[in-house]
Coordinates of C-alpha atoms in Angstrom, one line a residue:
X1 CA 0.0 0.0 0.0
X2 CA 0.8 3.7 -0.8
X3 CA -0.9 5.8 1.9
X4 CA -2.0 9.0 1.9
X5 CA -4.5 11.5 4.1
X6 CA -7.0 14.3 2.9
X7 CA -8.2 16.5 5.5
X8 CA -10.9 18.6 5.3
X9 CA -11.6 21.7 8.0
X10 CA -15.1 22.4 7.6
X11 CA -17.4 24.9 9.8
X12 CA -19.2 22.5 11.5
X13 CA -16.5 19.8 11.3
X14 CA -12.9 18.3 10.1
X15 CA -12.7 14.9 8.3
X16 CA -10.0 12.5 7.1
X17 CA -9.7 10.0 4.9
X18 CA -7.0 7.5 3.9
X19 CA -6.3 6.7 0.3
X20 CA -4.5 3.6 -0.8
X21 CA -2.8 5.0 -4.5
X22 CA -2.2 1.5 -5.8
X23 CA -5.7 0.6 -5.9
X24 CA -7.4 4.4 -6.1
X25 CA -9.7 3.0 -2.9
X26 CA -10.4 5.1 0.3
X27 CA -9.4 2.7 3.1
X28 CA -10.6 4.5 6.4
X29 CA -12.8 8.0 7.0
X30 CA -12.6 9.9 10.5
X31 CA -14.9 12.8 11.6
X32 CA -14.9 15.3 14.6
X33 CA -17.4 18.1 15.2
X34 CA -16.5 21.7 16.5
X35 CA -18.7 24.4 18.1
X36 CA -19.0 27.8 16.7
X37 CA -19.2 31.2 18.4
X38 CA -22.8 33.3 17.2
X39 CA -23.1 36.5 18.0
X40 CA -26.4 38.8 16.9
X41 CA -24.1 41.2 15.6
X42 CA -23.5 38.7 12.7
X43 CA -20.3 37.4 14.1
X44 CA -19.1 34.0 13.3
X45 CA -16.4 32.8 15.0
X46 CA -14.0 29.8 16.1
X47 CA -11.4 28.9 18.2
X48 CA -8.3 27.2 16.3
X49 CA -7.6 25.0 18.3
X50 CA -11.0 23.8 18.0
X51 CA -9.6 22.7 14.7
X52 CA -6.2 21.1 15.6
X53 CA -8.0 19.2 18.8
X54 CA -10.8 17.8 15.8
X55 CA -8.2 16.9 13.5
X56 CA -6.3 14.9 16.3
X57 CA -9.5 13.0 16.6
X58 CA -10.5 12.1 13.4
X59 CA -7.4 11.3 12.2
X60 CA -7.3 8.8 15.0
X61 CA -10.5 7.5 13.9
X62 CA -9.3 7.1 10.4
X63 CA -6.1 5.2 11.3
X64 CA -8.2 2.6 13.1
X65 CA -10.9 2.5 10.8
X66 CA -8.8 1.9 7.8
X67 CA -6.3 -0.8 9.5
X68 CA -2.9 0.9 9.3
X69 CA 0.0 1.8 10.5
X70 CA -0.3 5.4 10.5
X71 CA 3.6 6.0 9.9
X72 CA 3.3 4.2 6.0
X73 CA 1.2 7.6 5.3
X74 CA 3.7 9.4 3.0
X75 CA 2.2 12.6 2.5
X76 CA -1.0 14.6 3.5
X77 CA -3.0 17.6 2.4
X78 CA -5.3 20.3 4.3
X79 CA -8.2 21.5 2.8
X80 CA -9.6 24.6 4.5
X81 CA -13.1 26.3 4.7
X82 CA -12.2 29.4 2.8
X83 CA -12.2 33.4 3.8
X84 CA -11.5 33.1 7.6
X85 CA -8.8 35.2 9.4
X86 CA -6.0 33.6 12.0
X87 CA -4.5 36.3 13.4
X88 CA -0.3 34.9 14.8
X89 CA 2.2 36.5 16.9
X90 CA 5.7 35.9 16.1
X91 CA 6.0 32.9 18.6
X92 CA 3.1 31.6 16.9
X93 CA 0.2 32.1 19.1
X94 CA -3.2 32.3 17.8
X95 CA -4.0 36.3 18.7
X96 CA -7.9 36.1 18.7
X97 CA -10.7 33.7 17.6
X98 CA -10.6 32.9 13.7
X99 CA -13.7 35.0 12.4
X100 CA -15.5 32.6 9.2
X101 CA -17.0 33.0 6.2
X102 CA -19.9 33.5 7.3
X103 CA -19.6 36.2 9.6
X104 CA -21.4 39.2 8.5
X105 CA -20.5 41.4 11.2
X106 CA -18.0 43.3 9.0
X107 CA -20.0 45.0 6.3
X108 CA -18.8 48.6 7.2
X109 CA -15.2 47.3 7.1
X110 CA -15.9 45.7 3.1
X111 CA -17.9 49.0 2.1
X112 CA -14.9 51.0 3.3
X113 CA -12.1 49.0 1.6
X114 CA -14.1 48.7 -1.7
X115 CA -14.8 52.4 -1.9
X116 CA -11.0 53.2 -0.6
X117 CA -10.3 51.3 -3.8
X118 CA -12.6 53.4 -6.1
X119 CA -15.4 51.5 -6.2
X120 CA -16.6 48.3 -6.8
X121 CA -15.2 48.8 -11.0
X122 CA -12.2 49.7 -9.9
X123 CA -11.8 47.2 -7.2
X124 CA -12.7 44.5 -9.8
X125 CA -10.1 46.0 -12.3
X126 CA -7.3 46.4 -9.9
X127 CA -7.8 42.4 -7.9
X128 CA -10.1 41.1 -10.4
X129 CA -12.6 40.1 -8.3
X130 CA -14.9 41.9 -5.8
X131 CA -14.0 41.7 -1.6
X132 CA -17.5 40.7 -0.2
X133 CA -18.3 40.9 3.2
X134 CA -17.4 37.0 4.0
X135 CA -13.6 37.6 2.3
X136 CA -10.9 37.7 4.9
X137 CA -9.9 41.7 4.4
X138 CA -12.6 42.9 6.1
X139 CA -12.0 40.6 9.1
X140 CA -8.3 41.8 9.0
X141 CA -9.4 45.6 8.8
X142 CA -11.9 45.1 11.8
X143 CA -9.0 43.5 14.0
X144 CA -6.6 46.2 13.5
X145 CA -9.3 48.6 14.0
X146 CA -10.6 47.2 17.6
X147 CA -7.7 45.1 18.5
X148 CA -4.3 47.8 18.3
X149 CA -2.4 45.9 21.2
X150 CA -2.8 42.8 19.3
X151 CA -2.2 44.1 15.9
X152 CA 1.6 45.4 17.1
X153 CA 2.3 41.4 17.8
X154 CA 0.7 39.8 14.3
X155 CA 3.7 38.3 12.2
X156 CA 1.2 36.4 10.0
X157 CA -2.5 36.8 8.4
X158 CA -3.4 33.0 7.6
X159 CA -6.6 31.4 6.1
X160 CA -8.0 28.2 8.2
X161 CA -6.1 25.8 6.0
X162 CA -2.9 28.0 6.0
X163 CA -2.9 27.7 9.8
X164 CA -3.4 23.8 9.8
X165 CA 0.4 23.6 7.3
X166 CA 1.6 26.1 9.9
X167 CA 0.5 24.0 12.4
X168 CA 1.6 20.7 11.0
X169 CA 5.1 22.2 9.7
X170 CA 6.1 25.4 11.4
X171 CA 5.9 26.6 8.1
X172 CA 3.7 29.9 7.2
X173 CA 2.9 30.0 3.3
X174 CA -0.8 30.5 1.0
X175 CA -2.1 28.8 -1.9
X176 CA -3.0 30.7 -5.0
X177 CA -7.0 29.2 -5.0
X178 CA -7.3 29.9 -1.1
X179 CA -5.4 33.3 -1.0
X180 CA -7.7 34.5 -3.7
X181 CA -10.4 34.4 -1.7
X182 CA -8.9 36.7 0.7
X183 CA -9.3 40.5 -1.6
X184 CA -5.4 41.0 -1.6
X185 CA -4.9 38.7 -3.9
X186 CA -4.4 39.6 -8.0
X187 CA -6.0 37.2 -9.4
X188 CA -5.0 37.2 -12.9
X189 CA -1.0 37.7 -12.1
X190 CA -1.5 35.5 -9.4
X191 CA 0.3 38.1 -6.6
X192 CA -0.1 39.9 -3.0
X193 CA -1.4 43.6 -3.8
X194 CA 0.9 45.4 -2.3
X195 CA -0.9 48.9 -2.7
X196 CA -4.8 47.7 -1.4
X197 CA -2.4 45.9 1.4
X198 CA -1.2 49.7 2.3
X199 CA -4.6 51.4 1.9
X200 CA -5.4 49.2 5.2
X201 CA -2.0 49.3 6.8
X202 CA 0.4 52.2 5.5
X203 CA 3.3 51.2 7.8
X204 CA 3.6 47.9 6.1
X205 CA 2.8 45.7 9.1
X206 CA -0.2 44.0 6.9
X207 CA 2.1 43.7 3.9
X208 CA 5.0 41.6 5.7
X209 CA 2.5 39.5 7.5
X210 CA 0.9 38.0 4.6
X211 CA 2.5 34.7 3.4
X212 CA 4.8 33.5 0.6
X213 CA 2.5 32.7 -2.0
X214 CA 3.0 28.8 -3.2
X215 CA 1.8 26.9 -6.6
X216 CA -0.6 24.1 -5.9
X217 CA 1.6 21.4 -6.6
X218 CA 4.4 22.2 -4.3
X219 CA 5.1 20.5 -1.3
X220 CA 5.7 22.7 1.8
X221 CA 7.2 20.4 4.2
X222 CA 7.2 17.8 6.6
X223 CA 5.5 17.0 9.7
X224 CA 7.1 18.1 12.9
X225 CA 8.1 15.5 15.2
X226 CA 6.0 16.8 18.5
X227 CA 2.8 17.1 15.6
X228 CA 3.5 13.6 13.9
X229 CA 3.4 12.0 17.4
X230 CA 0.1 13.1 18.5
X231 CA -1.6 12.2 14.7
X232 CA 0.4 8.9 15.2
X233 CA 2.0 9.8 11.5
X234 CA 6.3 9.9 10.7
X235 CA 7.6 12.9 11.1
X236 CA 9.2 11.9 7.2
X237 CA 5.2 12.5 6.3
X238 CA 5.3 15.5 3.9
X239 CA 2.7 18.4 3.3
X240 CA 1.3 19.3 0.3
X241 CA 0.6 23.3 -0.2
X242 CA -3.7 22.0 0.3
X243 CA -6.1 24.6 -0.5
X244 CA -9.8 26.1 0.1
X245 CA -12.5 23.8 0.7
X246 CA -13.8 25.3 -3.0
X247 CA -11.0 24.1 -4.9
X248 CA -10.1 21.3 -3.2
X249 CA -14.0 20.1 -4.0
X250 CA -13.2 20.9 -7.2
X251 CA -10.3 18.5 -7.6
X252 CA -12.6 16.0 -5.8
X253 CA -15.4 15.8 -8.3
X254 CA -12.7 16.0 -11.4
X255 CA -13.5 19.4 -12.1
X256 CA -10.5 20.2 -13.8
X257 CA -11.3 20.6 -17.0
X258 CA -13.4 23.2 -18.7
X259 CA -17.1 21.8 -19.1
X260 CA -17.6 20.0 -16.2
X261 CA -19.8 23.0 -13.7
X262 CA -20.0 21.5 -10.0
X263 CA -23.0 21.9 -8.3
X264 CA -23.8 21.8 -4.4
X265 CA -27.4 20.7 -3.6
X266 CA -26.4 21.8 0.1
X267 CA -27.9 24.5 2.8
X268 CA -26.9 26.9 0.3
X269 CA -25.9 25.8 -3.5
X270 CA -22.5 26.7 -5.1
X271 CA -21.6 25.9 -8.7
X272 CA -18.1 26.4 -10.1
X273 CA -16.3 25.6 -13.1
X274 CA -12.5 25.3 -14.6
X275 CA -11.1 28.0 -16.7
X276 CA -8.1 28.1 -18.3
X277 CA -7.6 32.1 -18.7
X278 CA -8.7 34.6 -15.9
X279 CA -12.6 35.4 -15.2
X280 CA -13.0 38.4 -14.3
X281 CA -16.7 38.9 -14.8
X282 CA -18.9 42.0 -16.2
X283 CA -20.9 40.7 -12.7
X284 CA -19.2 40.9 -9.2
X285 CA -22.2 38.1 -8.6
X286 CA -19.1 35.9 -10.3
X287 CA -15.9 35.2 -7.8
X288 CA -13.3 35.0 -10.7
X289 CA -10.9 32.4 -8.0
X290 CA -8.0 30.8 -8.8
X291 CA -8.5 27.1 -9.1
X292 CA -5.6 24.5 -7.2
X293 CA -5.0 23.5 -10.4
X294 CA -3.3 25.9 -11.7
X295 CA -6.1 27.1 -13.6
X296 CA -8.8 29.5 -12.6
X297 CA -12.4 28.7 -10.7
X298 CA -15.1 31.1 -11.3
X299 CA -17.4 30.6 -8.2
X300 CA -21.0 31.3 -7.4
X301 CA -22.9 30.8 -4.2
X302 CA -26.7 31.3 -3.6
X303 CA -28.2 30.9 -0.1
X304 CA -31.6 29.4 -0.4
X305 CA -31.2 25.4 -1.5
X306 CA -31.4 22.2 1.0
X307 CA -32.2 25.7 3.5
X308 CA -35.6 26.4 1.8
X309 CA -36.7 22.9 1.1
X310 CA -35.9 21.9 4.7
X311 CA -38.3 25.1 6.3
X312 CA -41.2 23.8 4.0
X313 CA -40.8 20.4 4.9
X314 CA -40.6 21.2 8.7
X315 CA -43.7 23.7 8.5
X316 CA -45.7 20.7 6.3
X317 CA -44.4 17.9 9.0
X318 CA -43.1 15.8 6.8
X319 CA -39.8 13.7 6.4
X320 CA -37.5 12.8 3.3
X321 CA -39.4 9.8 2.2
X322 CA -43.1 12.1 2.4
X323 CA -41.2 15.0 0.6
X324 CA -40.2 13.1 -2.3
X325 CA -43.3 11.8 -2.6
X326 CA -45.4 15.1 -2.7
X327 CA -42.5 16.5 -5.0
X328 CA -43.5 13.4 -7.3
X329 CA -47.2 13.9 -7.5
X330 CA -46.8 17.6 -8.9
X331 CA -46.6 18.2 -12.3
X332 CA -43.4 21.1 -13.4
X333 CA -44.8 24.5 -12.3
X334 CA -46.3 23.3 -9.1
X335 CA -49.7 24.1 -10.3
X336 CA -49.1 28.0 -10.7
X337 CA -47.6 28.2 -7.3
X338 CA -43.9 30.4 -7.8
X339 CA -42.3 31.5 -4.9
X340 CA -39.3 33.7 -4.3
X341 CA -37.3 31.4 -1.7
X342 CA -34.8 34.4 -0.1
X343 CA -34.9 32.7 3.4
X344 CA -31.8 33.5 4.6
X345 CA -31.3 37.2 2.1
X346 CA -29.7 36.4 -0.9
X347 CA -26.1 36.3 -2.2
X348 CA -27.2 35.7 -6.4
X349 CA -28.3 37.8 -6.7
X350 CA -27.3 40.0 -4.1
X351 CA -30.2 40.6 -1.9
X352 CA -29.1 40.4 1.3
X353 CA -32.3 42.4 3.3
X354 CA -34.6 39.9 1.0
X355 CA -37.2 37.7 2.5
X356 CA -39.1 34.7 0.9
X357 CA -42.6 35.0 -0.8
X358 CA -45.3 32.9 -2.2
X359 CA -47.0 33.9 -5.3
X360 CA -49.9 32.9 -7.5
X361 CA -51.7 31.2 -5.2
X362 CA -55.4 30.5 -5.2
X363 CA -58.1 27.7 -3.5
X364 CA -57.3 25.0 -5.5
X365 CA -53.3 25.0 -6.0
X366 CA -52.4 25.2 -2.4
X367 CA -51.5 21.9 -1.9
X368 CA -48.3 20.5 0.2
X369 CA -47.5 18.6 -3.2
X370 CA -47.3 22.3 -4.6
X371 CA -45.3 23.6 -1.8
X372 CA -42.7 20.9 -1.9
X373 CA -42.4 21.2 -6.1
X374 CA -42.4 25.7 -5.8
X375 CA -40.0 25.4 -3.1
X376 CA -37.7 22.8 -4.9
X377 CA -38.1 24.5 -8.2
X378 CA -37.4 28.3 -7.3
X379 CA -34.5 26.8 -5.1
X380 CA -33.2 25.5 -8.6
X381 CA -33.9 28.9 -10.5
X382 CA -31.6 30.3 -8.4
X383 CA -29.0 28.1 -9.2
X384 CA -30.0 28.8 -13.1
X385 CA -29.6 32.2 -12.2
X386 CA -26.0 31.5 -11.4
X387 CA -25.6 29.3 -14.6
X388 CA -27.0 32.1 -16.5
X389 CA -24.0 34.6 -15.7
X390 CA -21.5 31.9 -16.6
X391 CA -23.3 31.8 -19.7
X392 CA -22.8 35.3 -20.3
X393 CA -19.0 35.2 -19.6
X394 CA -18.9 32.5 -22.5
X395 CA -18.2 29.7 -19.9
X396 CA -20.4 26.8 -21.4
X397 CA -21.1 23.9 -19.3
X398 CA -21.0 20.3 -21.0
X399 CA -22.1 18.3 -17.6
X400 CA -23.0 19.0 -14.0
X401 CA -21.6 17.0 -11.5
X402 CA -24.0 17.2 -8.1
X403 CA -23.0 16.8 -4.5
X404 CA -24.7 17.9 -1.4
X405 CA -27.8 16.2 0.4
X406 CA -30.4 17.3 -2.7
X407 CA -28.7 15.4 -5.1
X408 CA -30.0 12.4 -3.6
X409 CA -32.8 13.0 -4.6
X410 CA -34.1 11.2 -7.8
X411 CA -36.7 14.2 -8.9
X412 CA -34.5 17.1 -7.8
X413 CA -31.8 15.8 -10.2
X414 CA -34.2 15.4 -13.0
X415 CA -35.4 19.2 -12.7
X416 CA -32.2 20.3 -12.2
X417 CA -31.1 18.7 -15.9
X418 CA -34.6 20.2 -17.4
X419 CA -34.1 23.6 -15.6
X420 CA -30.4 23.5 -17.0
X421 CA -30.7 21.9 -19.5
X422 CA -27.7 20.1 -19.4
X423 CA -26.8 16.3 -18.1
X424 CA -26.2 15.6 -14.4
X425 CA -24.7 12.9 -12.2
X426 CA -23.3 12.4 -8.9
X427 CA -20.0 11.7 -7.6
X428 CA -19.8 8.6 -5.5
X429 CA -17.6 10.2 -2.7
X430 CA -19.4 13.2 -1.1
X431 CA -16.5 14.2 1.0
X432 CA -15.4 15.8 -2.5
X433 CA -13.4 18.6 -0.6
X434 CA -11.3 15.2 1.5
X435 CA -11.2 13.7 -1.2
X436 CA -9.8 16.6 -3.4
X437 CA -6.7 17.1 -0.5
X438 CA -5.9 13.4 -0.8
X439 CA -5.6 13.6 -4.1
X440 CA -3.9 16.8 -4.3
X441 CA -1.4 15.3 -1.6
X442 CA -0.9 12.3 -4.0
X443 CA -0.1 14.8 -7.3
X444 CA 2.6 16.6 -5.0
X445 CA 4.4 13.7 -3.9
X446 CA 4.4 12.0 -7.1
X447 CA 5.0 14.5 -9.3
X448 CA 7.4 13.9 -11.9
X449 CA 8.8 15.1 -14.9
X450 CA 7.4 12.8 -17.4
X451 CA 4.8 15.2 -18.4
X452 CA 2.7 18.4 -17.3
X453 CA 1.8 18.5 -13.6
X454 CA -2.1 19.2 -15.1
X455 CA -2.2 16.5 -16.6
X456 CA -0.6 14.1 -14.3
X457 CA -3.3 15.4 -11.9
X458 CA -5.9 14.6 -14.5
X459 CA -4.7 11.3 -14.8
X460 CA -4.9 11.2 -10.8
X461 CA -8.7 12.6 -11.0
X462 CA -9.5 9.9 -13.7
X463 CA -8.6 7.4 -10.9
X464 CA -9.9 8.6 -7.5
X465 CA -13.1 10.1 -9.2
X466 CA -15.3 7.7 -9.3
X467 CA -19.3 8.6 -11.4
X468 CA -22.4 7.3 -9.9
X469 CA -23.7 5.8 -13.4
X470 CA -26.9 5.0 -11.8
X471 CA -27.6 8.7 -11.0
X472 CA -26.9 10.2 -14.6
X473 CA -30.3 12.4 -15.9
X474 CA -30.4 13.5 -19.0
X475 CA -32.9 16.5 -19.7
X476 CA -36.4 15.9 -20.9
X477 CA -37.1 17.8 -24.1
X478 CA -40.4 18.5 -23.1
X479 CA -39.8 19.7 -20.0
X480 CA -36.9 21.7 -20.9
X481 CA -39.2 23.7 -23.2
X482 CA -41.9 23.7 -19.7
X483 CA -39.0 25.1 -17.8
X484 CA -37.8 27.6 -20.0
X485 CA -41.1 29.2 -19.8
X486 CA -41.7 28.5 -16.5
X487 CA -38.3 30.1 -15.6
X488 CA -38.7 33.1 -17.6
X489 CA -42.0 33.8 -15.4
X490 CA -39.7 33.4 -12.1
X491 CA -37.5 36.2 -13.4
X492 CA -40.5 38.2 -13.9
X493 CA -41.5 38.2 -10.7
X494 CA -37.7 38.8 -9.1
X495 CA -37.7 41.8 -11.0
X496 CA -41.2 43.3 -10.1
X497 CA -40.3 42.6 -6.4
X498 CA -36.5 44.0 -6.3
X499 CA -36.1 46.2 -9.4
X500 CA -32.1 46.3 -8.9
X501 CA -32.2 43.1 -10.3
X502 CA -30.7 42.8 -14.0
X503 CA -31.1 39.7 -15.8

């Protein structure tokens, strides 16, 4: 056997897995949860060593699960949720709870660094992509803001899976995929903006604290000894440079190529795609990232999917099974019912002060079986929404690979392929972002110089990526032609209720 470990840090948890290469199998998973700080101030927080205490766990639980020695693992990779901020002194303590990407406390802090930019088309033509509220600068403008004392002692701004290689290695360094989630990053020459850096900071401190940047095949080190003991790994294990949770999902469902969109059926839904030239979008809706691929992975992320379906199934009392059933009685168009499913705001479009509506109805189409098909269906527009501006970038999509809890569902995959019109199928592994990192570790310590590192990677993707055949949809003509209509009245309605929308 030829061992290696993905990890992925999640919000609400960090997983393992084990990978055999020789025979492209995953031989043992490990899991441990970790809390979160809430704050009604929008703040979203987390201690780090929430992080390294989880990872200790599950990588335990791996070990054991998959029946090996932990010290024949010969190289590992960190995948990260993306946008938080870890704060480190110089002796490398932690200097204040990592803030995520979902805290929304820090709006003032985004709006000030966009307009101290020039505005939002200047901000997009100087980093190529547009610092939302999530993106780690804000966080890092609000700390030196309320934290001075601390701010004198930080030697390094790190991202959640940046901390974990520091962690692991001693060493402090950012991926190009990761970093460019952060709005200092260029991301078309790939490089630290040294000018937004010293709108925040003009005495440079901000500037030498962020990381050597690092291509995506590189490996950054190896395992101290004190680290490799506790994980039960050699301290010969090396560390591969890892990446966001985004792009490391993206290597997990063989997303490297252009064509291929993947699509999250989560809480919220996320599509992205490969590119092989920058994507910097006429829309800031589009997050023109860098992939960990060395390509580029334009990124779009709506907040209504498994979130909305879930509140109408609670308020109806039913469970899965009763869901899918209603959702297979309706006919498309839920019997007139449209509804406008902005839960939680809205991201795609951006509609954050939004709230959900229910249109159309009258005595006779008011049904639960209604409800569950509106809900599911205006969940999906939104995600066709997103499709829609890839479209108008010229990004054409061939294929849409589903993960998340939705794309279990056999009539949510089927509207999704008639709404898109476009194929779908599943991925067998949903730990796609694990996955991704154990793959990725596998390209960096492999790596030769037989041919391209891409396409060595693709070959690796080809291997560990395995297609749920069972699961592939094809669109219905018919209903293709249904939704397009159907669809077209759903943007008729957005734009009567929020007339800043442009479609």
């Amino acid at each position: 056997m030829t061992l290696y470990a993905g990890i992925d840090c999640g919000t609400q948890s960090t997983k393992v897995i084990i990978a055999d290469n020789r025979t492209a199998r995953i031989l043992g998973e490990g899991s441990a949860s970790h809390p979160m700080i809430s704050e009604s101030d929008g703040s979203r927080e987390q201690e780090a060593v929430w992080w390294t205490d989880a990872l200790q766990t599950a990588f335990a639980q791996a070990i054991k699960n998959a029946g090996i020695d932990g010290r024949d693992i010969r190289a590992l990779a960190v995948s990260g949720q993306q946008h938080g901020f870890v704060p480190v002194s110089h002796d490398g303590t932690v200097l204040a709870p990592a803030k995520l990407w979902c805290d929304t406390s820090t709006s003032a802090e985004n709006q000030w660094f966009i307009d101290a930019l020039g505005g939002e088309q200047a901000a997009l033509d100087r980093l190529g992509v547009l610092p939302q509220t999530g993106y780690t600068v804000s966080k890092i403008i609000r700390f030196k803001q309320q934290h001075p004392e601390l701010w004198k002692q930080l030697r390094y701004v790190l991202l959640p899976h940046d901390y974990l290689n520091f962690w692991l290695t001693g060493q402090a360094c950012a991926e190009y995929g990761d970093a460019s989630g952060t709005g200092l990053l260029n991301i078309r020459s790939r490089e630290w903006d040294q000018a937004a850096a010293d709108l925040i900071d003009p005495e440079g401190r901000l500037w030498q604290a962020l990381p050597p940047l690092v291509r995506a095949e590189q490996i950054i080190g190896t395992v101290r000894p004190e680290i490799a003991e506790k994980l039960g790994i050699s301290p010969e294990t090396r560390v591969a440079s890892g990446g966001g949770d985004n792009m490391m999902a993206a290597i997990g469902t063989g997303n490297i190529r252009p064509g291929i969109t993947t699509m999250s059926l989560g809480t919220s839904g996320t599509l992205f795609t490969f590119a092989e030239q920058p994507v910097v979008a006429d829309s800031a809706m589009i997050a023109g990232f860098c992939s960990s691929s060395n390509g580029w992975l334009p990124l779009i992320c709506t907040m209504n999917v498994t979130s909305a379906t879930t509140t109408v199934q609670s308020l109806l009392g039913m469970d899965i099974q009763a869901f899918n059933d209603a959702l297979n009685s309706s006919k498309p168009g839920a019997g007139g019912l449209i509804m406008l499913p902005f839960f939680n705001g809205e991201r795609v479009p951006q509609l954050p002060e939004a709230r959900a509506s229910l249109h159309n109805m009258d005595g006779s189409n008011l049904t639960p079986q209604n409800l569950s098909l509106a809900v599911v269906e205006s969940a999906t527009y939104g995600l066709r929404f997103g499709i829609d501006l890839f479209r108008q970038q010229g990004i054409t999509t061939s294929e849409i690979r589903l993960t998340g809890g939705g794309a279990r569902s056999v009539k949510w995959r089927q509207i999704v392929a008639d709404i898109m019109a476009a194929p779908v199928v599943c991925v067998t592994n949903q730990e796609a972002a694990a996955l991704g990192a154990a793959v990725q570790a596998i390209w960096c310590d492999t790596l030769s110089a037989d041919s391209a590192p891409e396409a060595q990677l693709a070959a690796l993707c080809d291997r560990f990526v395995q297609l749920d055949d069972s699961s592939r949809t094809q669109p219905d003509p018919a209903n293709v032609a249904v939704y397009e209509s159907l669809y077209q009245n759903y943007l008729a309605l957005l734009t009567s209720e929020y007339p800043e929308v442009t479609v």
